[in-house]
Backbone atoms as SQL, in Angstrom:
CREATE TABLE atoms (id INTEGER PRIMARY KEY, chain TEXT, resi INTEGER, resn TEXT, atom TEXT, x REAL, y REAL, z REAL);
INSERT INTO atoms VALUES
  (1, 'A', 1, 'MET', 'N', -61.539, -38.428, 145.508),
  (2, 'A', 1, 'MET', 'CA', -62.386, -37.235, 145.000),
  (3, 'A', 1, 'MET', 'C', -63.319, -37.860, 144.061),
  (4, 'A', 2, 'THR', 'N', -64.538, -37.439, 144.010),
  (5, 'A', 2, 'THR', 'CA', -65.508, -37.932, 143.064),
  (6, 'A', 2, 'THR', 'C', -65.584, -37.299, 141.782),
  (7, 'A', 3, 'GLY', 'N', -65.171, -36.107, 141.676),
  (8, 'A', 3, 'GLY', 'CA', -65.103, -35.435, 140.539),
  (9, 'A', 3, 'GLY', 'C', -66.239, -34.511, 140.371),
  (10, 'A', 4, 'SER', 'N', -67.191, -34.480, 141.295),
  (11, 'A', 4, 'SER', 'CA', -68.470, -33.751, 141.188),
  (12, 'A', 4, 'SER', 'C', -68.118, -32.387, 141.598),
  (13, 'A', 5, 'PRO', 'N', -68.797, -31.232, 141.077),
  (14, 'A', 5, 'PRO', 'CA', -68.417, -29.819, 141.394),
  (15, 'A', 5, 'PRO', 'C', -69.085, -29.691, 142.671),
  (16, 'A', 6, 'ALA', 'N', -68.382, -28.798, 143.590),
  (17, 'A', 6, 'ALA', 'CA', -68.869, -28.347, 144.835),
  (18, 'A', 6, 'ALA', 'C', -70.180, -27.707, 144.838),
  (19, 'A', 7, 'ARG', 'N', -71.035, -27.932, 145.648),
  (20, 'A', 7, 'ARG', 'CA', -72.341, -27.355, 145.607),
  (21, 'A', 7, 'ARG', 'C', -72.489, -26.485, 146.859),
  (22, 'A', 8, 'SER', 'N', -73.156, -25.303, 146.742),
  (23, 'A', 8, 'SER', 'CA', -73.500, -24.461, 147.900),
  (24, 'A', 8, 'SER', 'C', -74.643, -25.081, 148.642),
  (25, 'A', 9, 'LEU', 'N', -74.789, -24.557, 149.856),
  (26, 'A', 9, 'LEU', 'CA', -75.928, -25.005, 150.649),
  (27, 'A', 9, 'LEU', 'C', -77.258, -24.599, 150.023),
  (28, 'A', 10, 'GLY', 'N', -77.332, -23.515, 149.266),
  (29, 'A', 10, 'GLY', 'CA', -78.626, -23.101, 148.545),
  (30, 'A', 10, 'GLY', 'C', -78.999, -23.975, 147.364),
  (31, 'A', 11, 'ASP', 'N', -78.028, -24.705, 146.923),
  (32, 'A', 11, 'ASP', 'CA', -78.270, -25.659, 145.638),
  (33, 'A', 11, 'ASP', 'C', -78.744, -27.064, 146.159),
  (34, 'A', 12, 'ALA', 'N', -78.372, -27.391, 147.413),
  (35, 'A', 12, 'ALA', 'CA', -78.875, -28.816, 147.811),
  (36, 'A', 12, 'ALA', 'C', -80.244, -28.802, 148.186),
  (37, 'A', 13, 'PRO', 'N', -80.832, -30.029, 147.965),
  (38, 'A', 13, 'PRO', 'CA', -82.239, -30.009, 148.410),
  (39, 'A', 13, 'PRO', 'C', -82.505, -29.835, 149.802),
  (40, 'A', 14, 'PHE', 'N', -83.617, -29.400, 150.225),
  (41, 'A', 14, 'PHE', 'CA', -83.876, -29.005, 151.523),
  (42, 'A', 14, 'PHE', 'C', -84.088, -30.237, 152.461),
  (43, 'A', 15, 'ASP', 'N', -84.594, -31.311, 151.967),
  (44, 'A', 15, 'ASP', 'CA', -84.795, -32.515, 152.747),
  (45, 'A', 15, 'ASP', 'C', -84.598, -33.754, 151.985),
  (46, 'A', 16, 'ARG', 'N', -84.578, -34.835, 152.488),
  (47, 'A', 16, 'ARG', 'CA', -84.362, -36.215, 152.007),
  (48, 'A', 16, 'ARG', 'C', -85.562, -36.626, 151.024),
  (49, 'A', 17, 'GLY', 'N', -86.707, -36.113, 151.612),
  (50, 'A', 17, 'GLY', 'CA', -88.038, -36.660, 150.888),
  (51, 'A', 17, 'GLY', 'C', -88.199, -35.954, 149.557),
  (52, 'A', 18, 'LEU', 'N', -87.503, -34.721, 149.383),
  (53, 'A', 18, 'LEU', 'CA', -87.703, -33.895, 148.116),
  (54, 'A', 18, 'LEU', 'C', -89.091, -33.529, 147.884),
  (55, 'A', 19, 'GLN', 'N', -89.833, -33.215, 148.780),
  (56, 'A', 19, 'GLN', 'CA', -91.217, -32.706, 148.679),
  (57, 'A', 19, 'GLN', 'C', -91.425, -31.618, 147.608),
  (58, 'A', 20, 'ALA', 'N', -90.669, -30.632, 147.821),
  (59, 'A', 20, 'ALA', 'CA', -90.844, -29.493, 146.945),
  (60, 'A', 20, 'ALA', 'C', -90.364, -29.854, 145.516),
  (61, 'A', 21, 'GLU', 'N', -89.342, -30.653, 145.306),
  (62, 'A', 21, 'GLU', 'CA', -89.063, -31.190, 144.040),
  (63, 'A', 21, 'GLU', 'C', -89.973, -31.996, 143.508),
  (64, 'A', 22, 'ARG', 'N', -90.572, -32.769, 144.247),
  (65, 'A', 22, 'ARG', 'CA', -91.753, -33.779, 143.736),
  (66, 'A', 22, 'ARG', 'C', -92.893, -32.971, 143.219),
  (67, 'A', 23, 'THR', 'N', -93.153, -32.094, 144.075),
  (68, 'A', 23, 'THR', 'CA', -94.317, -31.115, 143.582),
  (69, 'A', 23, 'THR', 'C', -94.179, -30.381, 142.255),
  (70, 'A', 24, 'ALA', 'N', -92.948, -29.795, 142.186),
  (71, 'A', 24, 'ALA', 'CA', -92.542, -29.156, 140.974),
  (72, 'A', 24, 'ALA', 'C', -92.538, -30.010, 139.739),
  (73, 'A', 25, 'LEU', 'N', -92.152, -31.251, 139.975),
  (74, 'A', 25, 'LEU', 'CA', -92.117, -32.285, 138.705),
  (75, 'A', 25, 'LEU', 'C', -93.660, -32.622, 138.565),
  (76, 'A', 26, 'ALA', 'N', -94.386, -32.691, 139.533),
  (77, 'A', 26, 'ALA', 'CA', -95.861, -32.948, 139.221),
  (78, 'A', 26, 'ALA', 'C', -96.530, -31.920, 138.303),
  (79, 'A', 27, 'TRP', 'N', -96.170, -30.800, 138.783),
  (80, 'A', 27, 'TRP', 'CA', -96.743, -29.447, 138.020),
  (81, 'A', 27, 'TRP', 'C', -96.177, -29.477, 136.547),
  (82, 'A', 28, 'ARG', 'N', -94.964, -29.909, 136.268),
  (83, 'A', 28, 'ARG', 'CA', -94.360, -29.926, 134.916),
  (84, 'A', 28, 'ARG', 'C', -95.052, -31.178, 134.234),
  (85, 'A', 29, 'ARG', 'N', -95.471, -32.181, 134.749),
  (86, 'A', 29, 'ARG', 'CA', -95.896, -33.329, 134.079),
  (87, 'A', 29, 'ARG', 'C', -97.433, -32.789, 133.725),
  (88, 'A', 30, 'THR', 'N', -98.128, -32.100, 134.563),
  (89, 'A', 30, 'THR', 'CA', -99.480, -31.591, 134.404),
  (90, 'A', 30, 'THR', 'C', -99.331, -30.477, 133.262),
  (91, 'A', 31, 'ALA', 'N', -98.394, -29.660, 133.142),
  (92, 'A', 31, 'ALA', 'CA', -98.194, -28.760, 132.044),
  (93, 'A', 31, 'ALA', 'C', -98.078, -29.419, 130.736),
  (94, 'A', 32, 'LEU', 'N', -97.200, -30.523, 130.775),
  (95, 'A', 32, 'LEU', 'CA', -96.965, -31.411, 129.595),
  (96, 'A', 32, 'LEU', 'C', -98.109, -32.171, 129.122),
  (97, 'A', 33, 'SER', 'N', -98.933, -32.475, 129.997),
  (98, 'A', 33, 'SER', 'CA', -100.105, -33.297, 129.692),
  (99, 'A', 33, 'SER', 'C', -101.176, -32.252, 129.023),
  (100, 'A', 34, 'LEU', 'N', -101.131, -30.987, 129.549),
  (101, 'A', 34, 'LEU', 'CA', -102.109, -30.136, 129.004),
  (102, 'A', 34, 'LEU', 'C', -101.713, -29.718, 127.509),
  (103, 'A', 35, 'ALA', 'N', -100.322, -29.687, 127.349),
  (104, 'A', 35, 'ALA', 'CA', -99.885, -29.288, 125.913),
  (105, 'A', 35, 'ALA', 'C', -100.316, -30.342, 125.010),
  (106, 'A', 36, 'LEU', 'N', -99.922, -31.680, 125.456),
  (107, 'A', 36, 'LEU', 'CA', -100.156, -32.728, 124.479),
  (108, 'A', 36, 'LEU', 'C', -101.796, -32.945, 124.310),
  (109, 'A', 37, 'GLY', 'N', -102.496, -32.680, 125.291),
  (110, 'A', 37, 'GLY', 'CA', -103.883, -32.718, 125.163),
  (111, 'A', 37, 'GLY', 'C', -104.460, -31.711, 124.253),
  (112, 'A', 38, 'SER', 'N', -103.888, -30.414, 124.336),
  (113, 'A', 38, 'SER', 'CA', -104.339, -29.413, 123.567),
  (114, 'A', 38, 'SER', 'C', -104.004, -29.663, 122.075),
  (115, 'A', 39, 'LEU', 'N', -102.888, -30.189, 121.808),
  (116, 'A', 39, 'LEU', 'CA', -102.508, -30.524, 120.436),
  (117, 'A', 39, 'LEU', 'C', -103.331, -31.612, 119.957),
  (118, 'A', 40, 'ALA', 'N', -103.574, -32.561, 120.629),
  (119, 'A', 40, 'ALA', 'CA', -104.622, -33.710, 120.191),
  (120, 'A', 40, 'ALA', 'C', -105.999, -33.291, 120.025),
  (121, 'A', 41, 'ALA', 'N', -106.392, -32.267, 120.859),
  (122, 'A', 41, 'ALA', 'CA', -107.819, -31.875, 120.838),
  (123, 'A', 41, 'ALA', 'C', -107.966, -30.860, 119.601),
  (124, 'A', 42, 'SER', 'N', -106.939, -30.112, 119.312),
  (125, 'A', 42, 'SER', 'CA', -106.978, -29.189, 118.053),
  (126, 'A', 42, 'SER', 'C', -107.089, -30.111, 116.882),
  (127, 'A', 43, 'ARG', 'N', -106.538, -31.242, 116.885),
  (128, 'A', 43, 'ARG', 'CA', -106.352, -32.026, 115.715),
  (129, 'A', 43, 'ARG', 'C', -107.744, -32.722, 115.519),
  (130, 'A', 44, 'VAL', 'N', -108.302, -33.141, 116.546),
  (131, 'A', 44, 'VAL', 'CA', -109.609, -33.847, 116.639),
  (132, 'A', 44, 'VAL', 'C', -110.778, -32.948, 116.281),
  (133, 'A', 45, 'LEU', 'N', -110.759, -31.720, 116.868),
  (134, 'A', 45, 'LEU', 'CA', -111.802, -30.837, 116.664),
  (135, 'A', 45, 'LEU', 'C', -111.740, -30.103, 115.288),
  (136, 'A', 46, 'SER', 'N', -110.643, -30.335, 114.579),
  (137, 'A', 46, 'SER', 'CA', -110.659, -29.499, 113.283),
  (138, 'A', 46, 'SER', 'C', -111.665, -29.846, 112.333),
  (139, 'A', 47, 'THR', 'N', -112.156, -31.118, 112.372),
  (140, 'A', 47, 'THR', 'CA', -113.248, -31.464, 111.612),
  (141, 'A', 47, 'THR', 'C', -114.552, -30.682, 111.875),
  (142, 'A', 48, 'VAL', 'N', -114.623, -30.376, 113.073),
  (143, 'A', 48, 'VAL', 'CA', -115.945, -29.670, 113.556),
  (144, 'A', 48, 'VAL', 'C', -115.786, -28.133, 113.671),
  (145, 'A', 49, 'LEU', 'N', -114.917, -27.681, 114.197),
  (146, 'A', 49, 'LEU', 'CA', -114.583, -26.387, 114.345),
  (147, 'A', 49, 'LEU', 'C', -113.772, -25.663, 113.379),
  (148, 'A', 50, 'GLY', 'N', -113.085, -26.232, 112.587),
  (149, 'A', 50, 'GLY', 'CA', -112.124, -25.720, 111.459),
  (150, 'A', 50, 'GLY', 'C', -110.915, -25.115, 112.020),
  (151, 'A', 51, 'LEU', 'N', -110.717, -23.813, 111.683),
  (152, 'A', 51, 'LEU', 'CA', -109.497, -23.083, 112.010),
  (153, 'A', 51, 'LEU', 'C', -109.571, -22.767, 113.543),
  (154, 'A', 52, 'GLY', 'N', -110.845, -22.650, 114.116),
  (155, 'A', 52, 'GLY', 'CA', -111.003, -22.242, 115.458),
  (156, 'A', 52, 'GLY', 'C', -110.432, -23.258, 116.359),
  (157, 'A', 53, 'SER', 'N', -110.415, -24.477, 115.991),
  (158, 'A', 53, 'SER', 'CA', -109.661, -25.651, 116.792),
  (159, 'A', 53, 'SER', 'C', -108.287, -25.331, 117.069),
  (160, 'A', 54, 'TYR', 'N', -107.588, -24.773, 115.984),
  (161, 'A', 54, 'TYR', 'CA', -106.153, -24.625, 116.201),
  (162, 'A', 54, 'TYR', 'C', -105.951, -23.395, 117.103),
  (163, 'A', 55, 'ALA', 'N', -106.818, -22.385, 117.154),
  (164, 'A', 55, 'ALA', 'CA', -106.729, -21.228, 118.053),
  (165, 'A', 55, 'ALA', 'C', -106.935, -21.706, 119.443),
  (166, 'A', 56, 'LEU', 'N', -107.859, -22.692, 119.709),
  (167, 'A', 56, 'LEU', 'CA', -107.932, -23.251, 120.957),
  (168, 'A', 56, 'LEU', 'C', -106.936, -24.098, 121.463),
  (169, 'A', 57, 'GLY', 'N', -105.993, -24.773, 120.480),
  (170, 'A', 57, 'GLY', 'CA', -105.040, -25.551, 120.579),
  (171, 'A', 57, 'GLY', 'C', -103.875, -24.616, 121.193),
  (172, 'A', 58, 'MET', 'N', -103.664, -23.472, 120.441),
  (173, 'A', 58, 'MET', 'CA', -102.666, -22.508, 120.747),
  (174, 'A', 58, 'MET', 'C', -102.951, -22.045, 122.190),
  (175, 'A', 59, 'LEU', 'N', -104.260, -21.658, 122.496),
  (176, 'A', 59, 'LEU', 'CA', -104.543, -21.302, 123.835),
  (177, 'A', 59, 'LEU', 'C', -104.327, -22.240, 124.903),
  (178, 'A', 60, 'GLY', 'N', -104.462, -23.424, 124.662),
  (179, 'A', 60, 'GLY', 'CA', -104.063, -24.569, 125.496),
  (180, 'A', 60, 'GLY', 'C', -102.596, -24.610, 125.764),
  (181, 'A', 61, 'LEU', 'N', -101.821, -24.441, 124.581),
  (182, 'A', 61, 'LEU', 'CA', -100.369, -24.463, 124.766),
  (183, 'A', 61, 'LEU', 'C', -99.857, -23.249, 125.592),
  (184, 'A', 62, 'ALA', 'N', -100.481, -22.097, 125.401),
  (185, 'A', 62, 'ALA', 'CA', -100.123, -20.865, 126.123),
  (186, 'A', 62, 'ALA', 'C', -100.469, -20.977, 127.630),
  (187, 'A', 63, 'ALA', 'N', -101.586, -21.803, 127.948),
  (188, 'A', 63, 'ALA', 'CA', -101.804, -22.138, 129.317),
  (189, 'A', 63, 'ALA', 'C', -100.844, -22.998, 129.931),
  (190, 'A', 64, 'ALA', 'N', -100.383, -23.953, 129.131),
  (191, 'A', 64, 'ALA', 'CA', -99.381, -25.080, 129.619),
  (192, 'A', 64, 'ALA', 'C', -98.084, -24.282, 129.903),
  (193, 'A', 65, 'ALA', 'N', -97.754, -23.346, 128.998),
  (194, 'A', 65, 'ALA', 'CA', -96.424, -22.564, 129.303),
  (195, 'A', 65, 'ALA', 'C', -96.588, -21.678, 130.469),
  (196, 'A', 66, 'CYS', 'N', -97.781, -21.100, 130.739),
  (197, 'A', 66, 'CYS', 'CA', -98.048, -20.366, 132.073),
  (198, 'A', 66, 'CYS', 'C', -97.856, -21.312, 133.073),
  (199, 'A', 67, 'PHE', 'N', -98.486, -22.451, 133.058),
  (200, 'A', 67, 'PHE', 'CA', -98.330, -23.314, 134.315),
  (201, 'A', 67, 'PHE', 'C', -96.936, -23.700, 134.543),
  (202, 'A', 68, 'LEU', 'N', -96.131, -23.887, 133.594),
  (203, 'A', 68, 'LEU', 'CA', -94.714, -24.338, 133.567),
  (204, 'A', 68, 'LEU', 'C', -93.935, -23.182, 134.265),
  (205, 'A', 69, 'VAL', 'N', -94.151, -22.074, 133.843),
  (206, 'A', 69, 'VAL', 'CA', -93.320, -20.945, 134.350),
  (207, 'A', 69, 'VAL', 'C', -93.702, -20.788, 135.740),
  (208, 'A', 70, 'SER', 'N', -95.063, -20.798, 136.034),
  (209, 'A', 70, 'SER', 'CA', -95.492, -20.468, 137.447),
  (210, 'A', 70, 'SER', 'C', -95.028, -21.581, 138.404),
  (211, 'A', 71, 'ALA', 'N', -94.893, -22.794, 137.914),
  (212, 'A', 71, 'ALA', 'CA', -94.475, -23.823, 138.743),
  (213, 'A', 71, 'ALA', 'C', -93.012, -23.760, 139.132),
  (214, 'A', 72, 'ASP', 'N', -92.169, -23.241, 138.127),
  (215, 'A', 72, 'ASP', 'CA', -90.915, -23.155, 138.329),
  (216, 'A', 72, 'ASP', 'C', -90.490, -21.923, 139.264),
  (217, 'A', 73, 'ARG', 'N', -91.293, -20.898, 139.027),
  (218, 'A', 73, 'ARG', 'CA', -91.036, -19.649, 140.008),
  (219, 'A', 73, 'ARG', 'C', -91.509, -20.104, 141.476),
  (220, 'A', 74, 'ARG', 'N', -92.529, -20.920, 141.563),
  (221, 'A', 74, 'ARG', 'CA', -93.009, -21.294, 142.796),
  (222, 'A', 74, 'ARG', 'C', -92.002, -22.326, 143.576),
  (223, 'A', 75, 'TYR', 'N', -91.446, -23.217, 142.730),
  (224, 'A', 75, 'TYR', 'CA', -90.452, -24.019, 143.364),
  (225, 'A', 75, 'TYR', 'C', -89.353, -23.287, 143.813),
  (226, 'A', 76, 'ARG', 'N', -88.691, -22.354, 142.949),
  (227, 'A', 76, 'ARG', 'CA', -87.462, -21.642, 143.300),
  (228, 'A', 76, 'ARG', 'C', -87.828, -20.738, 144.572),
  (229, 'A', 77, 'ARG', 'N', -89.049, -20.140, 144.593),
  (230, 'A', 77, 'ARG', 'CA', -89.463, -19.344, 145.883),
  (231, 'A', 77, 'ARG', 'C', -89.606, -20.230, 147.123),
  (232, 'A', 78, 'ALA', 'N', -89.975, -21.450, 146.971),
  (233, 'A', 78, 'ALA', 'CA', -90.050, -22.379, 148.131),
  (234, 'A', 78, 'ALA', 'C', -88.820, -22.918, 148.489),
  (235, 'A', 79, 'HIS', 'N', -88.048, -23.118, 147.461),
  (236, 'A', 79, 'HIS', 'CA', -86.568, -23.664, 147.846),
  (237, 'A', 79, 'HIS', 'C', -85.794, -22.619, 148.511),
  (238, 'A', 80, 'ALA', 'N', -85.804, -21.418, 147.961),
  (239, 'A', 80, 'ALA', 'CA', -85.088, -20.206, 148.573),
  (240, 'A', 80, 'ALA', 'C', -85.616, -20.016, 150.116),
  (241, 'A', 81, 'SER', 'N', -86.745, -20.144, 150.330),
  (242, 'A', 81, 'SER', 'CA', -87.276, -19.908, 151.619),
  (243, 'A', 81, 'SER', 'C', -87.066, -21.019, 152.615),
  (244, 'A', 82, 'LEU', 'N', -87.016, -22.240, 152.031),
  (245, 'A', 82, 'LEU', 'CA', -86.619, -23.426, 153.010),
  (246, 'A', 82, 'LEU', 'C', -85.102, -23.424, 153.181),
  (247, 'A', 83, 'THR', 'N', -84.211, -23.064, 152.236),
  (248, 'A', 83, 'THR', 'CA', -82.789, -23.100, 152.479),
  (249, 'A', 83, 'THR', 'C', -82.227, -21.886, 153.127),
  (250, 'A', 84, 'SER', 'N', -82.917, -20.730, 153.231),
  (251, 'A', 84, 'SER', 'CA', -82.505, -19.477, 153.655),
  (252, 'A', 84, 'SER', 'C', -82.262, -19.573, 155.144),
  (253, 'A', 85, 'THR', 'N', -81.262, -18.933, 155.558),
  (254, 'A', 85, 'THR', 'CA', -80.987, -18.948, 157.049),
  (255, 'A', 85, 'THR', 'C', -81.495, -17.648, 157.638),
  (256, 'A', 86, 'ALA', 'N', -81.941, -16.528, 156.892),
  (257, 'A', 86, 'ALA', 'CA', -82.428, -15.399, 157.263),
  (258, 'A', 86, 'ALA', 'C', -83.984, -15.524, 157.442),
  (259, 'A', 87, 'ALA', 'N', -84.433, -14.759, 158.448),
  (260, 'A', 87, 'ALA', 'CA', -85.808, -14.815, 158.788),
  (261, 'A', 87, 'ALA', 'C', -86.706, -14.082, 157.757),
  (262, 'A', 88, 'HIS', 'N', -87.616, -14.640, 157.364),
  (263, 'A', 88, 'HIS', 'CA', -88.536, -13.882, 156.390),
  (264, 'A', 88, 'HIS', 'C', -89.396, -12.779, 157.133),
  (265, 'A', 89, 'PRO', 'N', -89.362, -11.549, 156.759),
  (266, 'A', 89, 'PRO', 'CA', -90.069, -10.511, 157.452),
  (267, 'A', 89, 'PRO', 'C', -91.550, -10.784, 157.661),
  (268, 'A', 90, 'ARG', 'N', -92.222, -11.462, 156.761),
  (269, 'A', 90, 'ARG', 'CA', -93.590, -11.806, 157.093),
  (270, 'A', 90, 'ARG', 'C', -93.914, -13.176, 157.547),
  (271, 'A', 91, 'GLY', 'N', -92.832, -13.966, 157.906),
  (272, 'A', 91, 'GLY', 'CA', -93.010, -15.339, 158.254),
  (273, 'A', 91, 'GLY', 'C', -92.766, -16.193, 157.079),
  (274, 'A', 92, 'PRO', 'N', -92.656, -17.462, 157.113),
  (275, 'A', 92, 'PRO', 'CA', -92.566, -18.235, 156.134),
  (276, 'A', 92, 'PRO', 'C', -93.853, -18.465, 155.322),
  (277, 'A', 93, 'ARG', 'N', -93.676, -18.324, 153.813),
  (278, 'A', 93, 'ARG', 'CA', -94.903, -18.444, 153.020),
  (279, 'A', 93, 'ARG', 'C', -94.556, -19.665, 152.016),
  (280, 'A', 94, 'LEU', 'N', -94.962, -20.863, 152.557),
  (281, 'A', 94, 'LEU', 'CA', -94.748, -22.022, 151.783),
  (282, 'A', 94, 'LEU', 'C', -95.780, -22.521, 150.945),
  (283, 'A', 95, 'THR', 'N', -97.089, -22.109, 151.316),
  (284, 'A', 95, 'THR', 'CA', -98.281, -22.545, 150.440),
  (285, 'A', 95, 'THR', 'C', -98.736, -21.522, 149.548),
  (286, 'A', 96, 'SER', 'N', -99.229, -21.968, 148.452),
  (287, 'A', 96, 'SER', 'CA', -99.665, -21.043, 147.458),
  (288, 'A', 96, 'SER', 'C', -100.977, -20.547, 147.814),
  (289, 'A', 97, 'SER', 'N', -101.405, -19.559, 147.095),
  (290, 'A', 97, 'SER', 'CA', -102.907, -18.879, 147.254),
  (291, 'A', 97, 'SER', 'C', -103.862, -19.599, 146.467),
  (292, 'A', 98, 'GLY', 'N', -103.418, -20.751, 145.793),
  (293, 'A', 98, 'GLY', 'CA', -104.354, -21.605, 145.065),
  (294, 'A', 98, 'GLY', 'C', -104.760, -21.141, 143.642),
  (295, 'A', 99, 'THR', 'N', -103.972, -20.093, 143.106),
  (296, 'A', 99, 'THR', 'CA', -104.146, -19.491, 141.986),
  (297, 'A', 99, 'THR', 'C', -103.956, -20.596, 140.860),
  (298, 'A', 100, 'MET', 'N', -102.733, -21.313, 140.956),
  (299, 'A', 100, 'MET', 'CA', -102.689, -22.339, 139.933),
  (300, 'A', 100, 'MET', 'C', -103.696, -23.456, 139.895),
  (301, 'A', 101, 'LEU', 'N', -104.110, -23.827, 140.976),
  (302, 'A', 101, 'LEU', 'CA', -105.079, -24.875, 141.059),
  (303, 'A', 101, 'LEU', 'C', -106.397, -24.351, 140.524),
  (304, 'A', 102, 'LEU', 'N', -106.755, -23.080, 140.777),
  (305, 'A', 102, 'LEU', 'CA', -108.004, -22.446, 140.335),
  (306, 'A', 102, 'LEU', 'C', -107.809, -22.343, 138.691),
  (307, 'A', 103, 'ALA', 'N', -106.760, -21.888, 138.121),
  (308, 'A', 103, 'ALA', 'CA', -106.588, -21.824, 136.834),
  (309, 'A', 103, 'ALA', 'C', -106.655, -23.208, 136.088),
  (310, 'A', 104, 'MET', 'N', -106.128, -24.230, 136.750),
  (311, 'A', 104, 'MET', 'CA', -106.149, -25.569, 136.124),
  (312, 'A', 104, 'MET', 'C', -107.568, -26.062, 136.159),
  (313, 'A', 105, 'MET', 'N', -108.342, -25.754, 137.220),
  (314, 'A', 105, 'MET', 'CA', -109.807, -26.125, 137.267),
  (315, 'A', 105, 'MET', 'C', -110.570, -25.500, 136.149),
  (316, 'A', 106, 'LEU', 'N', -110.263, -24.177, 135.929),
  (317, 'A', 106, 'LEU', 'CA', -110.983, -23.572, 134.867),
  (318, 'A', 106, 'LEU', 'C', -110.706, -24.103, 133.424),
  (319, 'A', 107, 'VAL', 'N', -109.384, -24.433, 133.243),
  (320, 'A', 107, 'VAL', 'CA', -109.084, -25.047, 131.940),
  (321, 'A', 107, 'VAL', 'C', -109.665, -26.314, 131.834),
  (322, 'A', 108, 'ALA', 'N', -109.738, -27.195, 132.818),
  (323, 'A', 108, 'ALA', 'CA', -110.308, -28.536, 132.840),
  (324, 'A', 108, 'ALA', 'C', -111.872, -28.418, 132.580),
  (325, 'A', 109, 'LEU', 'N', -112.570, -27.243, 133.235),
  (326, 'A', 109, 'LEU', 'CA', -113.958, -27.072, 132.929),
  (327, 'A', 109, 'LEU', 'C', -114.121, -26.765, 131.405),
  (328, 'A', 110, 'ALA', 'N', -113.249, -25.909, 130.952),
  (329, 'A', 110, 'ALA', 'CA', -113.470, -25.466, 129.554),
  (330, 'A', 110, 'ALA', 'C', -113.273, -26.532, 128.608),
  (331, 'A', 111, 'ALA', 'N', -112.222, -27.439, 129.008),
  (332, 'A', 111, 'ALA', 'CA', -111.951, -28.663, 128.050),
  (333, 'A', 111, 'ALA', 'C', -113.169, -29.534, 128.146),
  (334, 'A', 112, 'GLY', 'N', -113.916, -29.683, 129.238),
  (335, 'A', 112, 'GLY', 'CA', -115.095, -30.592, 129.433),
  (336, 'A', 112, 'GLY', 'C', -116.281, -29.953, 128.648),
  (337, 'A', 113, 'ALA', 'N', -116.361, -28.702, 128.697),
  (338, 'A', 113, 'ALA', 'CA', -117.454, -28.074, 127.879),
  (339, 'A', 113, 'ALA', 'C', -117.401, -28.202, 126.346),
  (340, 'A', 114, 'LEU', 'N', -115.957, -28.115, 125.873),
  (341, 'A', 114, 'LEU', 'CA', -115.614, -28.293, 124.627),
  (342, 'A', 114, 'LEU', 'C', -115.918, -29.846, 124.085),
  (343, 'A', 115, 'ALA', 'N', -115.577, -30.623, 124.983),
  (344, 'A', 115, 'ALA', 'CA', -115.737, -32.053, 124.655),
  (345, 'A', 115, 'ALA', 'C', -117.312, -32.354, 124.626),
  (346, 'A', 116, 'SER', 'N', -118.103, -31.722, 125.518),
  (347, 'A', 116, 'SER', 'CA', -119.509, -31.823, 125.349),
  (348, 'A', 116, 'SER', 'C', -120.038, -31.350, 124.162),
  (349, 'A', 117, 'VAL', 'N', -119.684, -30.243, 123.685),
  (350, 'A', 117, 'VAL', 'CA', -120.038, -29.638, 122.497),
  (351, 'A', 117, 'VAL', 'C', -119.836, -30.646, 121.283),
  (352, 'A', 118, 'TYR', 'N', -118.494, -31.084, 121.302),
  (353, 'A', 118, 'TYR', 'CA', -118.060, -31.995, 120.256),
  (354, 'A', 118, 'TYR', 'C', -119.028, -33.343, 120.246),
  (355, 'A', 119, 'VAL', 'N', -119.368, -33.792, 121.441),
  (356, 'A', 119, 'VAL', 'CA', -120.111, -35.062, 121.415),
  (357, 'A', 119, 'VAL', 'C', -121.608, -34.577, 120.912),
  (358, 'A', 120, 'LEU', 'N', -122.043, -33.569, 121.339),
  (359, 'A', 120, 'LEU', 'CA', -123.521, -33.243, 120.802),
  (360, 'A', 120, 'LEU', 'C', -123.498, -33.008, 119.268),
  (361, 'A', 121, 'LEU', 'N', -122.539, -32.190, 118.973),
  (362, 'A', 121, 'LEU', 'CA', -122.431, -32.045, 117.410),
  (363, 'A', 121, 'LEU', 'C', -122.235, -33.222, 116.593),
  (364, 'A', 122, 'ALA', 'N', -121.524, -34.119, 117.163),
  (365, 'A', 122, 'ALA', 'CA', -121.223, -35.449, 116.439),
  (366, 'A', 122, 'ALA', 'C', -122.510, -36.295, 116.476),
  (367, 'A', 123, 'ALA', 'N', -123.234, -36.243, 117.599),
  (368, 'A', 123, 'ALA', 'CA', -124.603, -36.921, 117.734),
  (369, 'A', 123, 'ALA', 'C', -125.623, -36.485, 116.838),
  (370, 'A', 124, 'LEU', 'N', -125.697, -35.255, 116.559),
  (371, 'A', 124, 'LEU', 'CA', -126.608, -34.563, 115.639),
  (372, 'A', 124, 'LEU', 'C', -126.397, -34.662, 114.078),
  (373, 'A', 125, 'ARG', 'N', -125.144, -35.092, 113.894),
  (374, 'A', 125, 'ARG', 'CA', -124.770, -35.359, 112.422),
  (375, 'A', 125, 'ARG', 'C', -125.481, -36.601, 111.944);
């Protein structure tokens, strides 16, 4: 006996390559990077924007939390779909609608716009 608890089929990874698990980890790293970047940006922008920079930092933290929750839900849904023996009524749905990717793109564009404003304001001083 190895002493490890028995696992059900639904708990075991679907494949040896762990594609779904790696994707979930990548989204977790992305959310963590967004959270840390938001905190750093709010600290740097506080000299230019004052208290508004902390509001933007909190908005970035909220976006990171949303990405983290959404990635976890998506992983659980994909894992359940892959390990389920029952046929899905509408067929397998393993790909996303691109909502998370679109949201991340909008956050990146907003961060780029804020960085541009910061550079312009610093150059005008």
